[in-house]
Amino acid sequence: MKSIKERTKGVDFSIFILTLILVCFGLIMLYSASYYYGQQMFGDGQYFFNKQIFGAIIGLGSMAFFTFFDYRRLKKLYVVGVVIAIILLALVLLDGIGETKNSSTRWLSVAGISVQPSEIAKFAVILFVATFVSNNPKRMGSFFKGILPVLAVVGFICALILAQPNFSIVLTIAGLTFVLLIAGGMRLRHGAFLGATGIAGGLALTLLEPYRMQRFMVFLDPWADPSDTGYQLIQSLYAIAAGGLFGNGLGLSRQKYLFLPYMESDFIFAVIVEELGLILGATLVVGLFALLVYRGFRVALTCPDLFGSMLAVGITSLIAIQVIINIAVVTGSIPPTGLSLPFFSHGSSSLVIFMTSIGVLLNISKSCRRSGKTKKAKSRNGNTPKRIA
């Protein structure tokens, strides 16, 4: 039986360390941001923190498991992953099964634990596209044989999520799929067509739905209705402005005292900046994510097989997309939409899925290191070594 040292040989520990830092930093900031709200709403200041700790423990176990689980075996499970995601998304929409919060039905309650199937769907999409591309690399230059089958499956998943409704996750999955198709060899003209179609579709969905149109108008001028539709964005900007360059100090946010809605989830970045400032808070958060994304794409570029490379691209791109959208919303750079900040925002299912994804990424990194060693061996002796399966 192999020792832990042997089994972790070749793992990119920088990704592991960055993830632990993000999770721990996220727990600290969640505790600070949510304590007063939890005390007022649930009579327990640690309400959100305790749930997140539970998610972090489960996530750590899952990350460890998938670090040692050969990612190539996931290729056989892509159909199962898609089917499970579709079933869970369909169950959410059934009366009496899905859990409704704030006019949206996005959760399933299992043994008292809320699970958000759309979080599972994001990884199912990554697994599906990565498998399809690696199985059919020559078909990716064809729109009807390569691109359309992917769009059909992903489109059906997005339709179920849109029915919840959860437009932000649909945008995230759409952007994620676009990146994966580009990485998989999609032609430039097909990419331009999909990009234009996606923008047009997004605008149409915004114009046809009153609440989305309202959010767009808030983005243009939040002070037109400061006490209602523009309230959340204005409070977010107040928090960022109050933090200034160096912040008010850890735990000393004023906006978290029920002024800023969703301070524990979608708008936690505003609390981070208010307490730690632009220089420490914002720079540290963005810097940590930038390093994680860099290491993730490095794994993708050095992976010896297409499936692993596509998985790494998908996992890393998902993190990057969510971070960019979340921070852009909080700073008023794009129209408001509800999307969590990975590893920071409250949400146990999201935290578990992201940490599980990191475990898969760590396992892929082991293959990259082995591949690098075989290339060095080849250069030394002039022979071509067999690639490790």
Tab-separated table of C-alpha atoms in Angstrom:
chain	number	residue	atom	x	y	z
A	1	MET	CA	0.000	0.000	0.000
A	2	LYS	CA	1.401	3.386	-1.030
A	3	SER	CA	2.201	5.976	1.618
A	4	ILE	CA	0.618	9.440	1.633
A	5	LYS	CA	3.926	10.901	0.444
A	6	GLU	CA	3.985	8.583	-2.563
A	7	ARG	CA	0.322	9.199	-3.408
A	8	THR	CA	0.715	12.981	-3.287
A	9	LYS	CA	3.919	12.968	-5.318
A	10	GLY	CA	3.638	15.468	-8.151
A	11	VAL	CA	0.603	17.320	-6.759
A	12	ASP	CA	0.671	21.085	-7.337
A	13	PHE	CA	0.692	22.084	-3.673
A	14	SER	CA	0.479	25.771	-4.565
A	15	ILE	CA	-3.132	25.156	-5.677
A	16	PHE	CA	-3.834	23.275	-2.457
A	17	ILE	CA	-2.332	26.009	-0.269
A	18	LEU	CA	-4.119	28.806	-2.168
A	19	THR	CA	-7.422	26.961	-1.748
A	20	LEU	CA	-6.922	26.528	1.999
A	21	ILE	CA	-6.038	30.220	2.343
A	22	LEU	CA	-9.161	31.231	0.402
A	23	VAL	CA	-11.400	28.929	2.455
A	24	CYS	CA	-9.978	30.119	5.799
A	25	PHE	CA	-10.038	33.764	4.725
A	26	GLY	CA	-13.596	33.249	3.514
A	27	LEU	CA	-14.683	31.778	6.847
A	28	ILE	CA	-13.208	34.724	8.750
A	29	MET	CA	-14.930	37.269	6.520
A	30	LEU	CA	-18.223	35.374	6.543
A	31	TYR	CA	-18.201	35.312	10.334
A	32	SER	CA	-17.565	39.049	10.423
A	33	ALA	CA	-20.132	39.892	7.740
A	34	SER	CA	-22.949	37.646	8.971
A	35	TYR	CA	-22.755	37.687	12.793
A	36	TYR	CA	-25.148	40.583	13.386
A	37	TYR	CA	-27.592	39.431	10.703
A	38	GLY	CA	-27.619	35.882	12.098
A	39	GLN	CA	-28.203	37.216	15.602
A	40	GLN	CA	-31.134	39.366	14.503
A	41	MET	CA	-32.813	36.871	12.165
A	42	PHE	CA	-32.110	33.507	13.817
A	43	GLY	CA	-31.008	34.387	17.348
A	44	ASP	CA	-27.595	32.903	16.616
A	45	GLY	CA	-24.693	35.042	15.474
A	46	GLN	CA	-22.853	31.946	14.260
A	47	TYR	CA	-25.779	30.639	12.212
A	48	PHE	CA	-24.185	31.190	8.790
A	49	PHE	CA	-20.658	30.507	10.025
A	50	ASN	CA	-21.584	27.094	11.459
A	51	LYS	CA	-23.265	26.038	8.224
A	52	GLN	CA	-20.231	27.174	6.243
A	53	ILE	CA	-17.868	25.312	8.581
A	54	PHE	CA	-19.913	22.169	7.933
A	55	GLY	CA	-19.598	22.741	4.188
A	56	ALA	CA	-15.858	23.350	4.522
A	57	ILE	CA	-15.350	20.066	6.407
A	58	ILE	CA	-17.347	18.102	3.818
A	59	GLY	CA	-15.544	19.975	1.052
A	60	LEU	CA	-12.123	19.204	2.541
A	61	GLY	CA	-12.962	15.503	2.659
A	62	SER	CA	-14.254	15.570	-0.906
A	63	MET	CA	-11.204	17.502	-2.100
A	64	ALA	CA	-8.905	14.930	-0.479
A	65	PHE	CA	-10.834	12.042	-2.043
A	66	PHE	CA	-10.706	13.465	-5.571
A	67	THR	CA	-7.035	14.365	-5.207
A	68	PHE	CA	-6.361	10.611	-5.091
A	69	PHE	CA	-9.186	9.600	-7.465
A	70	ASP	CA	-7.874	9.189	-11.012
A	71	TYR	CA	-9.609	11.916	-13.014
A	72	ARG	CA	-9.638	9.681	-16.120
A	73	ARG	CA	-12.282	7.526	-14.449
A	74	LEU	CA	-14.625	10.517	-14.440
A	75	LYS	CA	-14.817	10.215	-18.213
A	76	LYS	CA	-17.054	7.169	-17.823
A	77	LEU	CA	-19.415	9.085	-15.528
A	78	TYR	CA	-20.279	12.070	-17.730
A	79	VAL	CA	-23.703	10.660	-18.699
A	80	VAL	CA	-24.477	9.920	-15.053
A	81	GLY	CA	-23.439	13.450	-14.117
A	82	VAL	CA	-25.677	15.062	-16.723
A	83	VAL	CA	-28.644	12.831	-15.848
A	84	ILE	CA	-28.297	13.534	-12.109
A	85	ALA	CA	-28.075	17.276	-12.768
A	86	ILE	CA	-31.177	17.232	-14.985
A	87	ILE	CA	-33.188	15.151	-12.493
A	88	LEU	CA	-32.282	17.422	-9.574
A	89	LEU	CA	-33.046	20.564	-11.597
A	90	ALA	CA	-36.407	19.098	-12.611
A	91	LEU	CA	-37.240	18.129	-9.006
A	92	VAL	CA	-36.654	21.721	-7.900
A	93	LEU	CA	-39.466	22.862	-10.190
A	94	LEU	CA	-42.035	20.412	-8.783
A	95	ASP	CA	-44.576	21.817	-6.330
A	96	GLY	CA	-43.912	20.762	-2.768
A	97	ILE	CA	-40.358	19.614	-3.467
A	98	GLY	CA	-38.391	22.705	-4.411
A	99	GLU	CA	-37.623	25.264	-1.720
A	100	THR	CA	-38.585	28.839	-2.597
A	101	LYS	CA	-36.683	31.888	-1.332
A	102	ASN	CA	-37.113	35.457	-2.555
A	103	SER	CA	-39.465	34.446	-5.398
A	104	SER	CA	-36.991	31.894	-6.762
A	105	THR	CA	-37.179	28.106	-6.435
A	106	ARG	CA	-33.556	26.974	-6.547
A	107	TRP	CA	-33.040	24.626	-3.603
A	108	LEU	CA	-33.775	21.093	-2.475
A	109	SER	CA	-33.883	20.321	1.232
A	110	VAL	CA	-32.263	16.986	2.092
A	111	ALA	CA	-32.212	15.958	5.767
A	112	GLY	CA	-32.471	19.612	6.745
A	113	ILE	CA	-29.605	20.605	4.438
A	114	SER	CA	-30.324	22.881	1.483
A	115	VAL	CA	-28.729	21.788	-1.789
A	116	GLN	CA	-28.630	23.984	-4.888
A	117	PRO	CA	-28.743	21.675	-7.945
A	118	SER	CA	-27.508	24.431	-10.262
A	119	GLU	CA	-24.134	24.215	-8.476
A	120	ILE	CA	-23.961	20.525	-9.363
A	121	ALA	CA	-25.071	21.343	-12.911
A	122	LYS	CA	-22.048	23.598	-13.437
A	123	PHE	CA	-19.622	20.756	-12.830
A	124	ALA	CA	-21.799	18.355	-14.847
A	125	VAL	CA	-21.486	20.735	-17.805
A	126	ILE	CA	-17.684	20.839	-17.430
A	127	LEU	CA	-17.510	17.045	-17.305
A	128	PHE	CA	-19.836	16.630	-20.295
A	129	VAL	CA	-18.083	19.134	-22.572
A	130	ALA	CA	-14.618	17.881	-21.590
A	131	THR	CA	-15.629	14.289	-22.386
A	132	PHE	CA	-17.369	15.189	-25.650
A	133	VAL	CA	-14.409	17.231	-26.910
A	134	SER	CA	-11.822	14.601	-25.928
A	135	ASN	CA	-13.881	11.840	-27.576
A	136	ASN	CA	-14.528	13.847	-30.751
A	137	PRO	CA	-11.627	16.269	-31.277
A	138	LYS	CA	-11.919	16.201	-35.082
A	139	ARG	CA	-15.631	17.044	-34.970
A	140	MET	CA	-15.114	20.327	-33.128
A	141	GLY	CA	-14.414	22.129	-36.398
A	142	SER	CA	-17.935	21.288	-37.561
A	143	PHE	CA	-20.856	23.311	-36.244
A	144	PHE	CA	-23.495	20.607	-36.737
A	145	LYS	CA	-21.426	17.601	-35.672
A	146	GLY	CA	-19.346	19.205	-32.951
A	147	ILE	CA	-20.835	22.436	-31.590
A	148	LEU	CA	-24.577	21.778	-31.930
A	149	PRO	CA	-24.688	18.560	-29.824
A	150	VAL	CA	-22.950	20.407	-26.986
A	151	LEU	CA	-25.324	23.361	-27.262
A	152	ALA	CA	-28.348	21.048	-27.236
A	153	VAL	CA	-27.411	19.402	-23.916
A	154	VAL	CA	-26.167	22.574	-22.246
A	155	GLY	CA	-29.154	24.522	-23.593
A	156	PHE	CA	-31.592	22.045	-22.015
A	157	ILE	CA	-29.823	22.344	-18.652
A	158	CYS	CA	-29.880	26.143	-18.920
A	159	ALA	CA	-33.607	26.080	-19.743
A	160	LEU	CA	-34.306	24.208	-16.491
A	161	ILE	CA	-32.194	26.683	-14.529
A	162	LEU	CA	-33.856	29.646	-16.233
A	163	ALA	CA	-37.236	28.305	-15.117
A	164	GLN	CA	-36.245	28.642	-11.431
A	165	PRO	CA	-35.439	31.511	-12.401
A	166	ASN	CA	-31.662	31.864	-12.050
A	167	PHE	CA	-30.400	34.042	-14.884
A	168	SER	CA	-26.960	34.578	-13.337
A	169	ILE	CA	-26.140	30.850	-13.335
A	170	VAL	CA	-27.370	30.594	-16.933
A	171	LEU	CA	-24.975	33.397	-17.916
A	172	THR	CA	-22.163	31.669	-16.027
A	173	ILE	CA	-22.762	28.307	-17.726
A	174	ALA	CA	-23.086	29.995	-21.121
A	175	GLY	CA	-19.766	31.780	-20.652
A	176	LEU	CA	-18.153	28.609	-19.325
A	177	THR	CA	-19.354	26.564	-22.309
A	178	PHE	CA	-18.094	29.217	-24.718
A	179	VAL	CA	-14.608	29.098	-23.168
A	180	LEU	CA	-14.565	25.286	-23.247
A	181	LEU	CA	-15.601	25.206	-26.899
A	182	ILE	CA	-12.854	27.667	-27.790
A	183	ALA	CA	-10.323	25.542	-25.897
A	184	GLY	CA	-11.720	22.459	-27.636
A	185	GLY	CA	-10.968	23.766	-31.124
A	186	MET	CA	-14.102	25.650	-32.173
A	187	ARG	CA	-13.599	27.636	-35.392
A	188	LEU	CA	-13.335	31.420	-35.153
A	189	ARG	CA	-16.418	32.042	-37.285
A	190	HIS	CA	-18.464	29.662	-35.155
A	191	GLY	CA	-17.236	31.406	-32.023
A	192	ALA	CA	-18.141	34.825	-33.444
A	193	PHE	CA	-21.604	33.544	-34.359
A	194	LEU	CA	-22.181	32.034	-30.907
A	195	GLY	CA	-20.888	35.157	-29.192
A	196	ALA	CA	-23.199	37.439	-31.163
A	197	THR	CA	-26.148	35.076	-30.688
A	198	GLY	CA	-25.467	34.820	-26.957
A	199	ILE	CA	-25.337	38.596	-26.507
A	200	ALA	CA	-28.548	39.019	-28.510
A	201	GLY	CA	-30.250	36.265	-26.513
A	202	GLY	CA	-29.141	37.776	-23.213
A	203	LEU	CA	-30.478	41.186	-24.210
A	204	ALA	CA	-33.777	39.642	-25.343
A	205	LEU	CA	-34.209	37.772	-22.059
A	206	THR	CA	-33.459	40.995	-20.190
A	207	LEU	CA	-35.953	43.069	-22.168
A	208	LEU	CA	-38.725	40.473	-21.970
A	209	GLU	CA	-38.534	40.032	-18.190
A	210	PRO	CA	-39.564	43.138	-16.173
A	211	TYR	CA	-37.369	42.427	-13.132
A	212	ARG	CA	-34.281	41.958	-15.326
A	213	MET	CA	-35.035	45.170	-17.172
A	214	GLN	CA	-35.424	46.875	-13.829
A	215	ARG	CA	-31.975	45.664	-12.789
A	216	PHE	CA	-30.520	47.017	-16.016
A	217	MET	CA	-32.042	50.434	-15.308
A	218	VAL	CA	-30.615	50.290	-11.773
A	219	PHE	CA	-27.189	49.691	-13.280
A	220	LEU	CA	-27.554	52.803	-15.444
A	221	ASP	CA	-28.677	55.018	-12.554
A	222	PRO	CA	-29.091	53.462	-9.084
A	223	TRP	CA	-29.809	56.897	-7.550
A	224	ALA	CA	-32.990	57.225	-9.621
A	225	ASP	CA	-34.689	55.033	-6.992
A	226	PRO	CA	-32.332	55.010	-3.973
A	227	SER	CA	-34.850	53.655	-1.459
A	228	ASP	CA	-36.015	50.654	-3.508
A	229	THR	CA	-34.514	49.212	-6.701
A	230	GLY	CA	-31.213	51.063	-6.417
A	231	TYR	CA	-30.838	50.553	-2.665
A	232	GLN	CA	-28.626	47.442	-2.693
A	233	LEU	CA	-26.095	48.754	-5.190
A	234	ILE	CA	-25.898	52.125	-3.456
A	235	GLN	CA	-25.255	50.470	-0.078
A	236	SER	CA	-22.559	48.341	-1.703
A	237	LEU	CA	-20.858	51.423	-3.110
A	238	TYR	CA	-21.152	53.141	0.293
A	239	ALA	CA	-19.361	50.175	1.878
A	240	ILE	CA	-16.538	50.276	-0.662
A	241	ALA	CA	-16.192	54.051	-0.329
A	242	ALA	CA	-16.185	53.853	3.465
A	243	GLY	CA	-13.379	51.299	3.393
A	244	GLY	CA	-11.112	53.570	1.390
A	245	LEU	CA	-7.531	52.455	0.877
A	246	PHE	CA	-6.871	50.809	4.237
A	247	GLY	CA	-10.331	49.875	5.586
A	248	ASN	CA	-12.060	50.451	8.915
A	249	GLY	CA	-10.574	47.331	10.495
A	250	LEU	CA	-11.605	43.684	10.664
A	251	GLY	CA	-15.084	43.399	12.150
A	252	LEU	CA	-15.758	47.142	11.912
A	253	SER	CA	-18.039	47.276	8.889
A	254	ARG	CA	-21.097	49.476	9.368
A	255	GLN	CA	-23.010	48.361	6.280
A	256	LYS	CA	-23.336	44.808	7.611
A	257	TYR	CA	-25.719	46.086	10.299
A	258	LEU	CA	-28.685	45.361	8.017
A	259	PHE	CA	-27.950	48.253	5.656
A	260	LEU	CA	-26.442	46.101	2.903
A	261	PRO	CA	-28.702	43.230	1.741
A	262	TYR	CA	-27.021	39.833	1.198
A	263	MET	CA	-23.866	40.946	2.930
A	264	GLU	CA	-23.185	37.295	3.792
A	265	SER	CA	-23.482	36.004	0.232
A	266	ASP	CA	-23.540	37.906	-3.061
A	267	PHE	CA	-22.192	41.185	-1.614
A	268	ILE	CA	-19.590	39.918	0.841
A	269	PHE	CA	-16.830	41.505	-1.256
A	270	ALA	CA	-18.188	44.949	-0.316
A	271	VAL	CA	-17.815	44.081	3.385
A	272	ILE	CA	-14.266	42.831	2.770
A	273	VAL	CA	-13.309	46.143	1.168
A	274	GLU	CA	-15.066	48.166	3.876
A	275	GLU	CA	-13.196	46.358	6.641
A	276	LEU	CA	-9.808	45.743	5.007
A	277	GLY	CA	-9.682	48.449	2.339
A	278	LEU	CA	-8.796	48.478	-1.328
A	279	ILE	CA	-5.066	47.922	-0.812
A	280	LEU	CA	-5.247	44.971	1.586
A	281	GLY	CA	-8.765	43.582	1.149
A	282	ALA	CA	-9.458	43.955	-2.568
A	283	THR	CA	-5.862	43.384	-3.667
A	284	LEU	CA	-5.481	40.312	-1.478
A	285	VAL	CA	-8.723	38.708	-2.683
A	286	VAL	CA	-8.082	39.458	-6.355
A	287	GLY	CA	-4.425	38.449	-6.031
A	288	LEU	CA	-5.229	35.089	-4.440
A	289	PHE	CA	-7.779	34.287	-7.133
A	290	ALA	CA	-5.404	35.458	-9.876
A	291	LEU	CA	-2.695	33.095	-8.594
A	292	LEU	CA	-5.173	30.218	-8.376
A	293	VAL	CA	-6.415	30.850	-11.920
A	294	TYR	CA	-2.829	31.104	-13.193
A	295	ARG	CA	-1.859	27.783	-11.615
A	296	GLY	CA	-5.065	26.186	-12.885
A	297	PHE	CA	-4.443	27.232	-16.488
A	298	ARG	CA	-0.831	26.126	-16.131
A	299	VAL	CA	-2.112	22.661	-15.238
A	300	ALA	CA	-4.388	22.759	-18.290
A	301	LEU	CA	-1.537	23.730	-20.616
A	302	THR	CA	0.838	21.045	-19.333
A	303	CYS	CA	-1.647	18.189	-18.988
A	304	PRO	CA	-0.623	15.197	-21.144
A	305	ASP	CA	-4.141	14.332	-22.352
A	306	LEU	CA	-6.988	16.350	-23.839
A	307	PHE	CA	-9.641	15.238	-21.333
A	308	GLY	CA	-7.581	16.349	-18.345
A	309	SER	CA	-6.682	19.596	-20.055
A	310	MET	CA	-10.333	20.368	-20.792
A	311	LEU	CA	-11.357	19.546	-17.220
A	312	ALA	CA	-8.671	21.887	-15.885
A	313	VAL	CA	-9.775	24.649	-18.274
A	314	GLY	CA	-13.390	24.227	-17.188
A	315	ILE	CA	-12.708	24.227	-13.435
A	316	THR	CA	-10.354	27.199	-13.642
A	317	SER	CA	-12.616	29.163	-16.005
A	318	LEU	CA	-15.634	28.640	-13.744
A	319	ILE	CA	-13.768	30.148	-10.785
A	320	ALA	CA	-12.513	33.053	-12.910
A	321	ILE	CA	-15.932	33.798	-14.419
A	322	GLN	CA	-17.712	33.822	-11.060
A	323	VAL	CA	-15.091	36.023	-9.434
A	324	ILE	CA	-15.188	38.535	-12.302
A	325	ILE	CA	-18.992	38.698	-12.394
A	326	ASN	CA	-19.372	38.928	-8.605
A	327	ILE	CA	-16.841	41.731	-8.184
A	328	ALA	CA	-18.210	43.552	-11.233
A	329	VAL	CA	-21.727	43.465	-9.752
A	330	VAL	CA	-20.603	44.603	-6.295
A	331	THR	CA	-18.686	47.546	-7.786
A	332	GLY	CA	-21.534	48.533	-10.124
A	333	SER	CA	-19.567	47.651	-13.252
A	334	ILE	CA	-22.334	45.446	-14.688
A	335	PRO	CA	-26.096	45.144	-13.984
A	336	PRO	CA	-26.920	43.510	-10.620
A	337	THR	CA	-27.291	39.734	-10.624
A	338	GLY	CA	-27.089	37.196	-7.841
A	339	LEU	CA	-23.864	35.219	-8.074
A	340	SER	CA	-21.685	34.057	-5.201
A	341	LEU	CA	-17.993	34.783	-4.677
A	342	PRO	CA	-16.260	31.359	-4.635
A	343	PHE	CA	-14.979	30.233	-1.204
A	344	PHE	CA	-16.294	33.427	0.470
A	345	SER	CA	-20.051	33.689	-0.015
A	346	HIS	CA	-22.344	31.692	2.240
A	347	GLY	CA	-23.546	28.489	0.598
A	348	SER	CA	-22.456	25.026	1.674
A	349	SER	CA	-23.307	23.283	-1.597
A	350	SER	CA	-21.329	25.856	-3.584
A	351	LEU	CA	-18.327	25.526	-1.261
A	352	VAL	CA	-18.378	21.720	-1.440
A	353	ILE	CA	-18.595	21.722	-5.241
A	354	PHE	CA	-15.734	24.212	-5.631
A	355	MET	CA	-13.499	22.310	-3.201
A	356	THR	CA	-14.348	19.045	-4.950
A	357	SER	CA	-13.400	20.645	-8.267
A	358	ILE	CA	-10.081	21.713	-6.791
A	359	GLY	CA	-9.495	18.089	-5.768
A	360	VAL	CA	-9.970	17.034	-9.400
A	361	LEU	CA	-7.588	19.800	-10.486
A	362	LEU	CA	-4.978	18.586	-7.999
A	363	ASN	CA	-5.272	15.056	-9.361
A	364	ILE	CA	-4.789	16.343	-12.914
A	365	SER	CA	-1.684	18.239	-11.774
A	366	LYS	CA	-0.087	14.931	-10.736
A	367	SER	CA	-0.233	13.763	-14.341
A	368	CYS	CA	1.325	17.018	-15.514
A	369	ARG	CA	4.308	16.525	-13.236
A	370	ARG	CA	4.747	12.909	-14.390
A	371	SER	CA	4.524	14.027	-18.008
A	372	GLY	CA	7.224	16.631	-17.388
A	373	LYS	CA	9.530	13.980	-15.953
A	374	THR	CA	9.081	11.688	-18.960
A	375	LYS	CA	9.973	14.567	-21.292
A	376	LYS	CA	13.166	15.204	-19.315
A	377	ALA	CA	14.023	11.516	-19.506
A	378	LYS	CA	13.578	11.614	-23.265
A	379	SER	CA	15.869	14.605	-23.636
A	380	ARG	CA	18.578	12.889	-21.562
A	381	ASN	CA	18.728	9.498	-23.276
A	382	GLY	CA	17.254	10.266	-26.671
A	383	ASN	CA	14.612	7.560	-26.328
A	384	THR	CA	10.885	8.065	-26.215
A	385	PRO	CA	9.547	6.777	-22.883
A	386	LYS	CA	6.086	5.331	-22.627
A	387	ARG	CA	3.518	7.796	-21.344
A	388	ILE	CA	2.081	6.825	-18.003
A	389	ALA	CA	-1.551	5.768	-18.396
